[in-house]
Coordinates of C-alpha atoms and ligand atoms in Angstrom, one line a residue:
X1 CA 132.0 150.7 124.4
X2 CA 133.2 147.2 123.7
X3 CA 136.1 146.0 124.6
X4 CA 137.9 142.5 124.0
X5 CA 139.3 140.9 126.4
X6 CA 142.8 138.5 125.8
X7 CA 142.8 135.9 128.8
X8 CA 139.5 136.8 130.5
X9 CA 139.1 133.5 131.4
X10 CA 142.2 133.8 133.6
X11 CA 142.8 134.8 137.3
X12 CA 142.4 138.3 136.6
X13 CA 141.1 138.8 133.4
X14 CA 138.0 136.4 134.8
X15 CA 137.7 139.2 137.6
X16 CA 138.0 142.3 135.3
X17 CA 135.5 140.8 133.2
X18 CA 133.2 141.0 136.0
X19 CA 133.8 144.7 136.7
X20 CA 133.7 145.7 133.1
X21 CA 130.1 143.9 132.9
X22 CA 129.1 145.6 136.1
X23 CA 130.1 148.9 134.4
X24 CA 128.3 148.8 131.6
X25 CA 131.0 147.7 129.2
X26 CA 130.4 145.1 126.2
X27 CA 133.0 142.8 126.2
X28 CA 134.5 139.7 124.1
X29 CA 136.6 137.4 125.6
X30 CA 139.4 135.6 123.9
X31 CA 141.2 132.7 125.8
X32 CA 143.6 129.7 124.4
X33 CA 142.5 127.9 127.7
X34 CA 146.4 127.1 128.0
X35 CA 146.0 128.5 132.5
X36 CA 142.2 128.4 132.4
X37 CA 139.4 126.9 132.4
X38 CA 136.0 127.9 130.3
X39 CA 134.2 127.1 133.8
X40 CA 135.2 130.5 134.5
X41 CA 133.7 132.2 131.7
X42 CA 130.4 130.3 132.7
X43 CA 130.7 131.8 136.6
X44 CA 131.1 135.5 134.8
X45 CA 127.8 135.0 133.6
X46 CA 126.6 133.8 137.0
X47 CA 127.9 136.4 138.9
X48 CA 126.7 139.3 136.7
X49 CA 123.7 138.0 134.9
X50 CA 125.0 139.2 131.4
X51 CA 126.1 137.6 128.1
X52 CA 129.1 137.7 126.1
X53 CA 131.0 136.1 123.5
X54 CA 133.9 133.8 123.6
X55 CA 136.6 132.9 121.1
X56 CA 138.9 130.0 122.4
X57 CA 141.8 131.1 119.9
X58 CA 145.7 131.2 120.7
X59 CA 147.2 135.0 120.2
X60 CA 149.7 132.8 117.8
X61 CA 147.3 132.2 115.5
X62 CA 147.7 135.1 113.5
X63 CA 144.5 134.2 111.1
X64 CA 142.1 133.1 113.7
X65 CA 142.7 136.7 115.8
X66 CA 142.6 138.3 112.6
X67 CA 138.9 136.8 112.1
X68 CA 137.6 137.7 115.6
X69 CA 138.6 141.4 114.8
X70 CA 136.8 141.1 110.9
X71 CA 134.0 140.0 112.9
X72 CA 133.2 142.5 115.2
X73 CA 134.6 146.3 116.2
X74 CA 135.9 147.0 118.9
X75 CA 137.0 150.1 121.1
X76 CA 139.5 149.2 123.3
X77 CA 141.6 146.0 124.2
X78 CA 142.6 145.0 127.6
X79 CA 145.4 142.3 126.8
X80 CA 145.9 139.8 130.0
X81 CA 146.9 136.5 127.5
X82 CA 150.3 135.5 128.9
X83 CA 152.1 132.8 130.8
X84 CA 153.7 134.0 133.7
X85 CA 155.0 131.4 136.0
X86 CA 159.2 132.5 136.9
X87 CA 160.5 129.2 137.6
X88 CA 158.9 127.7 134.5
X89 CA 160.6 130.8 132.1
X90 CA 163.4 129.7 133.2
X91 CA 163.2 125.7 132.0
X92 CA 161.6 126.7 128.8
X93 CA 162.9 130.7 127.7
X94 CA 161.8 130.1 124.0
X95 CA 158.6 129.3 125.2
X96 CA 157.9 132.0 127.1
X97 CA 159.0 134.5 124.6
X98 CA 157.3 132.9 121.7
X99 CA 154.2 133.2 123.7
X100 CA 154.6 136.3 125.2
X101 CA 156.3 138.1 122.3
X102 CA 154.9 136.8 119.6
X103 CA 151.0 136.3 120.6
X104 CA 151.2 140.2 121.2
X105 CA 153.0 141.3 118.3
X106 CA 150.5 139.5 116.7
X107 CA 147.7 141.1 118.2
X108 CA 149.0 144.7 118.1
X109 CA 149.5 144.4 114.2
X110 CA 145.8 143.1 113.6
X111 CA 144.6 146.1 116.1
X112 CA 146.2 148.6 113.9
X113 CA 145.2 146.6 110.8
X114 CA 141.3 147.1 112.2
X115 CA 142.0 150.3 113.6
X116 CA 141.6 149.1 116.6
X117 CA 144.1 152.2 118.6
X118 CA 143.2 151.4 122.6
X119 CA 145.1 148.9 124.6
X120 CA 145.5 148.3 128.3
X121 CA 148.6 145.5 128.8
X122 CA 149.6 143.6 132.1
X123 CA 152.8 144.4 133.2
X124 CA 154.5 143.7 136.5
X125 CA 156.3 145.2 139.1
X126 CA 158.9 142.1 138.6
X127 CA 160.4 144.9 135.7
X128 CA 161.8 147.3 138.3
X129 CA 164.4 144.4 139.4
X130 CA 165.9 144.8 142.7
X131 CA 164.8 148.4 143.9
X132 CA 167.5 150.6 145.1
X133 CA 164.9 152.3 147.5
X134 CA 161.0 151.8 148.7
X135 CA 158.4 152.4 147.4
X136 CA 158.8 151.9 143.8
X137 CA 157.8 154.7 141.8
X138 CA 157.2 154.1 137.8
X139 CA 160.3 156.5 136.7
X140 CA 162.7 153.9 139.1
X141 CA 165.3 152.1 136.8
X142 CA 164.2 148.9 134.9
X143 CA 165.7 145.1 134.8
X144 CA 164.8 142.0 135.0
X145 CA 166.1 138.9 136.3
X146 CA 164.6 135.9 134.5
X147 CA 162.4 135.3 131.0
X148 CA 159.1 136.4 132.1
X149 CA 160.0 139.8 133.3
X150 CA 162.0 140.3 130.2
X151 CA 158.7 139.3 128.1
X152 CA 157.1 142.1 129.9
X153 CA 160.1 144.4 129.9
X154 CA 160.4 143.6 126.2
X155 CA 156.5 144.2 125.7
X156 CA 156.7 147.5 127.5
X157 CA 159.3 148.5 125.1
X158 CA 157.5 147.4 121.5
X159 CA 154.9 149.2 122.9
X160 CA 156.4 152.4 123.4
X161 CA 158.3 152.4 120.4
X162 CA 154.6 151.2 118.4
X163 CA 153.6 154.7 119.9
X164 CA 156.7 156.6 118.6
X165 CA 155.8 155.1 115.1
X166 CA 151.6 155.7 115.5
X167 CA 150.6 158.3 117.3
X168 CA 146.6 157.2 116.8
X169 CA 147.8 154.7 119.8
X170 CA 146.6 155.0 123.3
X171 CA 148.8 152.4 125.3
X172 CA 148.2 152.1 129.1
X173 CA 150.8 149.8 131.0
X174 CA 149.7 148.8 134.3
X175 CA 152.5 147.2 136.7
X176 CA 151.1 145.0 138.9
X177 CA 152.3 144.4 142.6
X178 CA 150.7 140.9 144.2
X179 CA 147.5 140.4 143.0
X180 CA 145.4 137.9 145.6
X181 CA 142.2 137.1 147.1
X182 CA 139.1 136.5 144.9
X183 CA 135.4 137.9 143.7
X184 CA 133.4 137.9 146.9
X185 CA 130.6 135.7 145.7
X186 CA 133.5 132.3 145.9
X187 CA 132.8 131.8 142.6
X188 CA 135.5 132.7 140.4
X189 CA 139.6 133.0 142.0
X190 CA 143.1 131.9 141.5
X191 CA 143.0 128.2 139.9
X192 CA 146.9 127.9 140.2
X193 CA 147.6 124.1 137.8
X194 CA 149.7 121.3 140.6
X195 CA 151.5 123.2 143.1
X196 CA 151.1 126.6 143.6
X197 CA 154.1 128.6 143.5
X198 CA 152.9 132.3 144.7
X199 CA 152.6 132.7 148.5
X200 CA 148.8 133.2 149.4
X201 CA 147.5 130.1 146.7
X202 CA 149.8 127.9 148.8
X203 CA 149.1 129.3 152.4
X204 CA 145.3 128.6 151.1
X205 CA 146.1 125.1 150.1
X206 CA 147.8 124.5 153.6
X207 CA 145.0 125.8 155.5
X208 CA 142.3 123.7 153.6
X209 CA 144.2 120.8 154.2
X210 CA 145.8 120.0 150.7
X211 CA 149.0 120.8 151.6
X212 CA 150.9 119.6 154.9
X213 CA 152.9 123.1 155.6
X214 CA 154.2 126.0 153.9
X215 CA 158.0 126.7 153.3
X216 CA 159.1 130.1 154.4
X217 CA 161.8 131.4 152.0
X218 CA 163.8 132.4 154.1
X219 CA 163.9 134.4 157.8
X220 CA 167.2 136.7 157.2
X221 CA 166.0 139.4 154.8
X222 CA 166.7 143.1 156.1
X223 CA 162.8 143.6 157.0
X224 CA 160.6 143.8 159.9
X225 CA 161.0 140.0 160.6
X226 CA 163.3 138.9 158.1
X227 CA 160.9 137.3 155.8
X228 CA 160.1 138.8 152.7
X229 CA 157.9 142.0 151.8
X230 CA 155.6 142.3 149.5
X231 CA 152.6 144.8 148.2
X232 CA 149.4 142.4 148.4
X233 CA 146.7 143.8 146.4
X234 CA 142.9 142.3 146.4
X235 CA 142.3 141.4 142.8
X236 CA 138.8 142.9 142.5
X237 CA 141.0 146.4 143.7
X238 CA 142.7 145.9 140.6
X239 CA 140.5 145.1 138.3
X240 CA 138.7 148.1 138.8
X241 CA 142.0 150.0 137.6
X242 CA 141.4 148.3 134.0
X243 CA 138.6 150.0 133.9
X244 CA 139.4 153.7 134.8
X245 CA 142.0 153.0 132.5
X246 CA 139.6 152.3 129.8
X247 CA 137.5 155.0 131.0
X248 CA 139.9 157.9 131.7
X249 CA 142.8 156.9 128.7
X250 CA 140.1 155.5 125.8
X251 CA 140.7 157.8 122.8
X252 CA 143.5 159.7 124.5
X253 CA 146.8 159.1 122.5
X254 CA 149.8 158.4 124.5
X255 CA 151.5 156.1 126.6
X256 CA 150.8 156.0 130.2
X257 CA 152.0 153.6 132.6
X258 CA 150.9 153.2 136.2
X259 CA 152.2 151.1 139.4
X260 CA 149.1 149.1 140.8
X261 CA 149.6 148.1 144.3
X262 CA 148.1 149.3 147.8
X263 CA 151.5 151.0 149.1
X264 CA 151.5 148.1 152.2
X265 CA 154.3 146.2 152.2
X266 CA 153.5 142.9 154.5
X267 CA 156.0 140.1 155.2
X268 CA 155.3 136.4 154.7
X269 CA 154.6 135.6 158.6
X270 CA 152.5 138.7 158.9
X271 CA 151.0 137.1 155.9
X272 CA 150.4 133.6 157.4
X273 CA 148.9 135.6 160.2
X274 CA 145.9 137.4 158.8
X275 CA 144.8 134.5 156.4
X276 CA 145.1 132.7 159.8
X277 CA 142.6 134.6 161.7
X278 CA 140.5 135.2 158.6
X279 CA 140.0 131.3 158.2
X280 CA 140.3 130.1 161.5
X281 CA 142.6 127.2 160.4
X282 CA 146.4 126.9 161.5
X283 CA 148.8 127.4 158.9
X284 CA 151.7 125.4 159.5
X285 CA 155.2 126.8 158.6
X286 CA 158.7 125.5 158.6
X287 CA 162.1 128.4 157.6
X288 CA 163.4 127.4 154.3
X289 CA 166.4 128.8 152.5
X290 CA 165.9 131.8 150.3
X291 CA 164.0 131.6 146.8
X292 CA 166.6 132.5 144.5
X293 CA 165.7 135.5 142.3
X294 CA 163.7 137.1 145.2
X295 CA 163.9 140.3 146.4
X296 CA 163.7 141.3 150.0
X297 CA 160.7 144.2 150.1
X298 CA 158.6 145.0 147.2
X299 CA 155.9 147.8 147.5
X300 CA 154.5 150.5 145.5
X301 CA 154.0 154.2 145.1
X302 CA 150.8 154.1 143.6
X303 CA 150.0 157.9 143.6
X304 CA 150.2 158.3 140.1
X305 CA 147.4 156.1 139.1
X306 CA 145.7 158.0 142.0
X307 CA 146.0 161.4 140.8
X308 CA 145.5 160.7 137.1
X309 CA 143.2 157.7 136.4
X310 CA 141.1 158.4 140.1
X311 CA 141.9 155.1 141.6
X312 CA 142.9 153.8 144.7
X313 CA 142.7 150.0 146.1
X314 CA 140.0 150.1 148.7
X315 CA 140.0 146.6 150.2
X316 CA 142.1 146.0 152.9
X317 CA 144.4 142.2 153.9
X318 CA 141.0 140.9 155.9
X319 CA 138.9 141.8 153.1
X320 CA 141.8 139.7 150.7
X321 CA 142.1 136.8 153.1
X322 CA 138.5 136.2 153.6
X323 CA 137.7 136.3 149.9
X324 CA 140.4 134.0 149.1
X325 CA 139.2 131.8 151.7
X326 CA 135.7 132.0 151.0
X327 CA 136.6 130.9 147.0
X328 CA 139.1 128.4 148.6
X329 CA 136.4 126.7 150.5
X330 CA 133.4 126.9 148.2
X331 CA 136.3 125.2 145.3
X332 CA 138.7 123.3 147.5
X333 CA 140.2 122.2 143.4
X334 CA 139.2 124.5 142.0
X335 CA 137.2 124.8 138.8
X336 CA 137.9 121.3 138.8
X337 CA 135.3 120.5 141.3
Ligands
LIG401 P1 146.3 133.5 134.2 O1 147.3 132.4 133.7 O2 145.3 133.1 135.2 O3 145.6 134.2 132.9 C1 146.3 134.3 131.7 C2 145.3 133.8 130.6 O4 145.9 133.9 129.3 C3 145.0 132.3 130.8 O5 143.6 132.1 130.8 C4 145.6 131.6 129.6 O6 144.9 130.5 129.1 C5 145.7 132.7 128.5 N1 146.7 132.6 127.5 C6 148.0 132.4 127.7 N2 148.7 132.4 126.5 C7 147.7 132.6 125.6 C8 147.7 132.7 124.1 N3 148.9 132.5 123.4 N4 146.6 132.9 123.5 C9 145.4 133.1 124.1 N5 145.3 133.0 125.5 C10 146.5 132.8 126.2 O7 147.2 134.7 134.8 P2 146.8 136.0 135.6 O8 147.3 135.8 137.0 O9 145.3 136.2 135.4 O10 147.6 137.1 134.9 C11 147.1 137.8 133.8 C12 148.2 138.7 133.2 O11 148.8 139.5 134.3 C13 149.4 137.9 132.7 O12 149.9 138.6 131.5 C14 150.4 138.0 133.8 O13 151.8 137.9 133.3 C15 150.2 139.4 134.4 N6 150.6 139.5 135.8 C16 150.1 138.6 136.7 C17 150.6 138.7 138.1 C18 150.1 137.7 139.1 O14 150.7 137.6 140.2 N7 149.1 137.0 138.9 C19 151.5 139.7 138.4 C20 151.9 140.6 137.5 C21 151.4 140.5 136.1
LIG402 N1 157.0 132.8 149.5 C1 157.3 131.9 150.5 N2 156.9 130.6 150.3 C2 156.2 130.2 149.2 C3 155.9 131.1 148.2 C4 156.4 132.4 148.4 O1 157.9 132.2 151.5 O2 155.8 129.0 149.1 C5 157.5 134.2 149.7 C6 158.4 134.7 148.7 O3 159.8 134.4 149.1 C7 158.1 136.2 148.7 C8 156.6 136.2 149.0 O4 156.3 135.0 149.6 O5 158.8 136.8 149.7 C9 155.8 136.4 147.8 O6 156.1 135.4 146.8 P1 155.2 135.1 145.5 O7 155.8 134.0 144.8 O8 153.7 135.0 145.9 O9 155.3 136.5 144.7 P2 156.6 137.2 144.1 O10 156.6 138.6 144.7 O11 157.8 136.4 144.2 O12 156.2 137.3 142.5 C10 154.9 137.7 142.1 C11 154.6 137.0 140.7 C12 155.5 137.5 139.7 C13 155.4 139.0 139.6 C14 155.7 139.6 141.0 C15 155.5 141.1 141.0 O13 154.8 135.6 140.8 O14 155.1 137.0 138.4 O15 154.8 139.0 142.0 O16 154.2 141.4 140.5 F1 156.3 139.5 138.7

């Protein structure tokens, strides 16, 4: 089976294309190197010993995606390409939903055009909003609270209604909860651009030294210690879910969408704790005042995914922590270095 793969060169598309080679897949990658860096694609090869093809094209150029699919057939797409940082969605909206919007309308009308029918897309547990109750299962109501989520909100939407008008379509939406750590080798993780804004690339950057101390977003939040909860999930963990996606939902019309998370909520100091004892470096800490837009607790029920695609995350917060730390050290900049 071969599948193409839109932002394999990022953070987690870099990490399923691992898995997929490891599986036996055939893949393609396509990557505008906008968040990444082709470095990545060269530590894929590394890590597995296997070949594949890349095409550095933007998803908004509708005639160089159209040529990738003229030139070969594929079975199945797992579509990562996306920006996704909240804060800059916010400064630059049309950007956002020209890049998000457009790049996959553009995609999903030269899949059908090639009859291409099998798509996995990246969605994010940032659609559910503000949850009335925890943990979050995939029927819970759906908003959003800035220009990213709505990208993927508006995504989840064109491609249920794509279904309702082509029912060759198989269409697997996977929410993700807080993707972190790295591949266990250290050679390919989160390469985050200037300062990180997601908890663990940050907490990483304090501990190593590049950063003096980490602001806590605030200490008041209705949870165990007042700092916020999330549902930390190792990013190997779920890039294995792309897979029994492809596997299980591959030829299967429908649309099927899954939460992708561990079911552990953990707070920010409980956080700052394990990656602590994992690295053996302080991990300095001052109370700041809450991030606006957060949420207090975030976590999943990821049952469904369990009972119908087979999967279940697997690695625990020390296996995340020391794999994050192990890519942190062996790349204190990253691909840069
Ligand atoms: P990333 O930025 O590391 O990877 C995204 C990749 O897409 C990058 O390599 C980038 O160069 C590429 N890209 C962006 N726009 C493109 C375009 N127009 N054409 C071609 N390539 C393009 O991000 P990631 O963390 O690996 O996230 C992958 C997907 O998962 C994204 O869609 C993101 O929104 C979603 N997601 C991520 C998280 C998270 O916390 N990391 C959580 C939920 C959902
Ligand atoms: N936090 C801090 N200090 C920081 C960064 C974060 O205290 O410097 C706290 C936040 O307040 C929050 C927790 O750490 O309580 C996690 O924050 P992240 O920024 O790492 O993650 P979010 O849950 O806010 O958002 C992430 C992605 C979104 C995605 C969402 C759900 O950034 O794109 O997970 O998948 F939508």
């Amino acid at each position: 089976m071969k599948i193409l793969v839109t932002g394999g060169a990022g953070f987690i598309g870099s990490h399923t294309c691992v898995e997929l080679l490891e599986g036996g897949y055939e893949i393609s990658v396509l990557d505008n190197l906008s968040n990444s860096s082709e470095k990545s694609l060269e530590r894929i090869k590394e890590i597995t010993g296997k070949d594949f093809k890349f095409y550095k094209a933007d998803l908004l150029d509708y005639d160089a995606v159209d040529k990738v699919f003229s030139s070969e057939k594929f079975d199945s797409v797992i579509h990562f390409a996306g920006l996704k940082a909240v804060g800059e969605s916010v400064e630059k909206p049309l950007t956002y939903y020209h890049n998000n919007i457009t790049g996959t309308l553009n995609l999903l009308s030269i899949m059908r055009k090639h009859g291409v029918y099998n798509i996995v897309f990246s969605s994010s547990a940032t659609v559910y909003g503000s949850p009335k109750s925890l943990p979050i299962k995939e029927d819970f109501p759906l908003s959003t609270t800035n220009p990213y989520g709505s990208t993927k909100l508006m995504i989840e939407g064109i491609l249920q209604d794509l279904y309702t008008a082509d029912n060759n379509f198989s269409i697997t939406i996977l929410r993700y909860f807080n993707p972190i750590g790295a591949h266990k080798s250290g050679k390919i993780g989160e390469d985050p651009k200037g300062i990180p804004n997601n908890l663990m690339p940050y907490i990483q950057q304090v501990a190593i030294g590049k950063l003096p101390q980490l602001s806590v977003f605030g200490d008041k939040y209705p949870t165990k210690d007042g700092t916020g909860v999330r549902d930390y999930i190792h990013v190997v963990d779920l890039s294995l879910a792309h897979v029994k996606a492809v596997e299980k939902k591959s030829g299967h019309p429908g649309v099927y969408i899954y939460n992708v998370g561990t079911g552990n909520g953990y707070s920010v100091l409980e956080m700052v704790k394990a990656f602590e004892k994992a690295s053996g470096r302080e991990v300095k800490y001052k109370i700041c005042p809450n991030r606006p837009g957060d949420i207090a607790a975030c976590y999943a029920d990821a049952s469904k995914a369990e009972k119908e695609l087979g999967w279940t995350a697997k690695l625990d917060l020390e296996d995340m922590c020391r794999d994050g730390w192990n890519w942190q050290v062996n790349n204190p900049n990253g691909y840069a270095d």
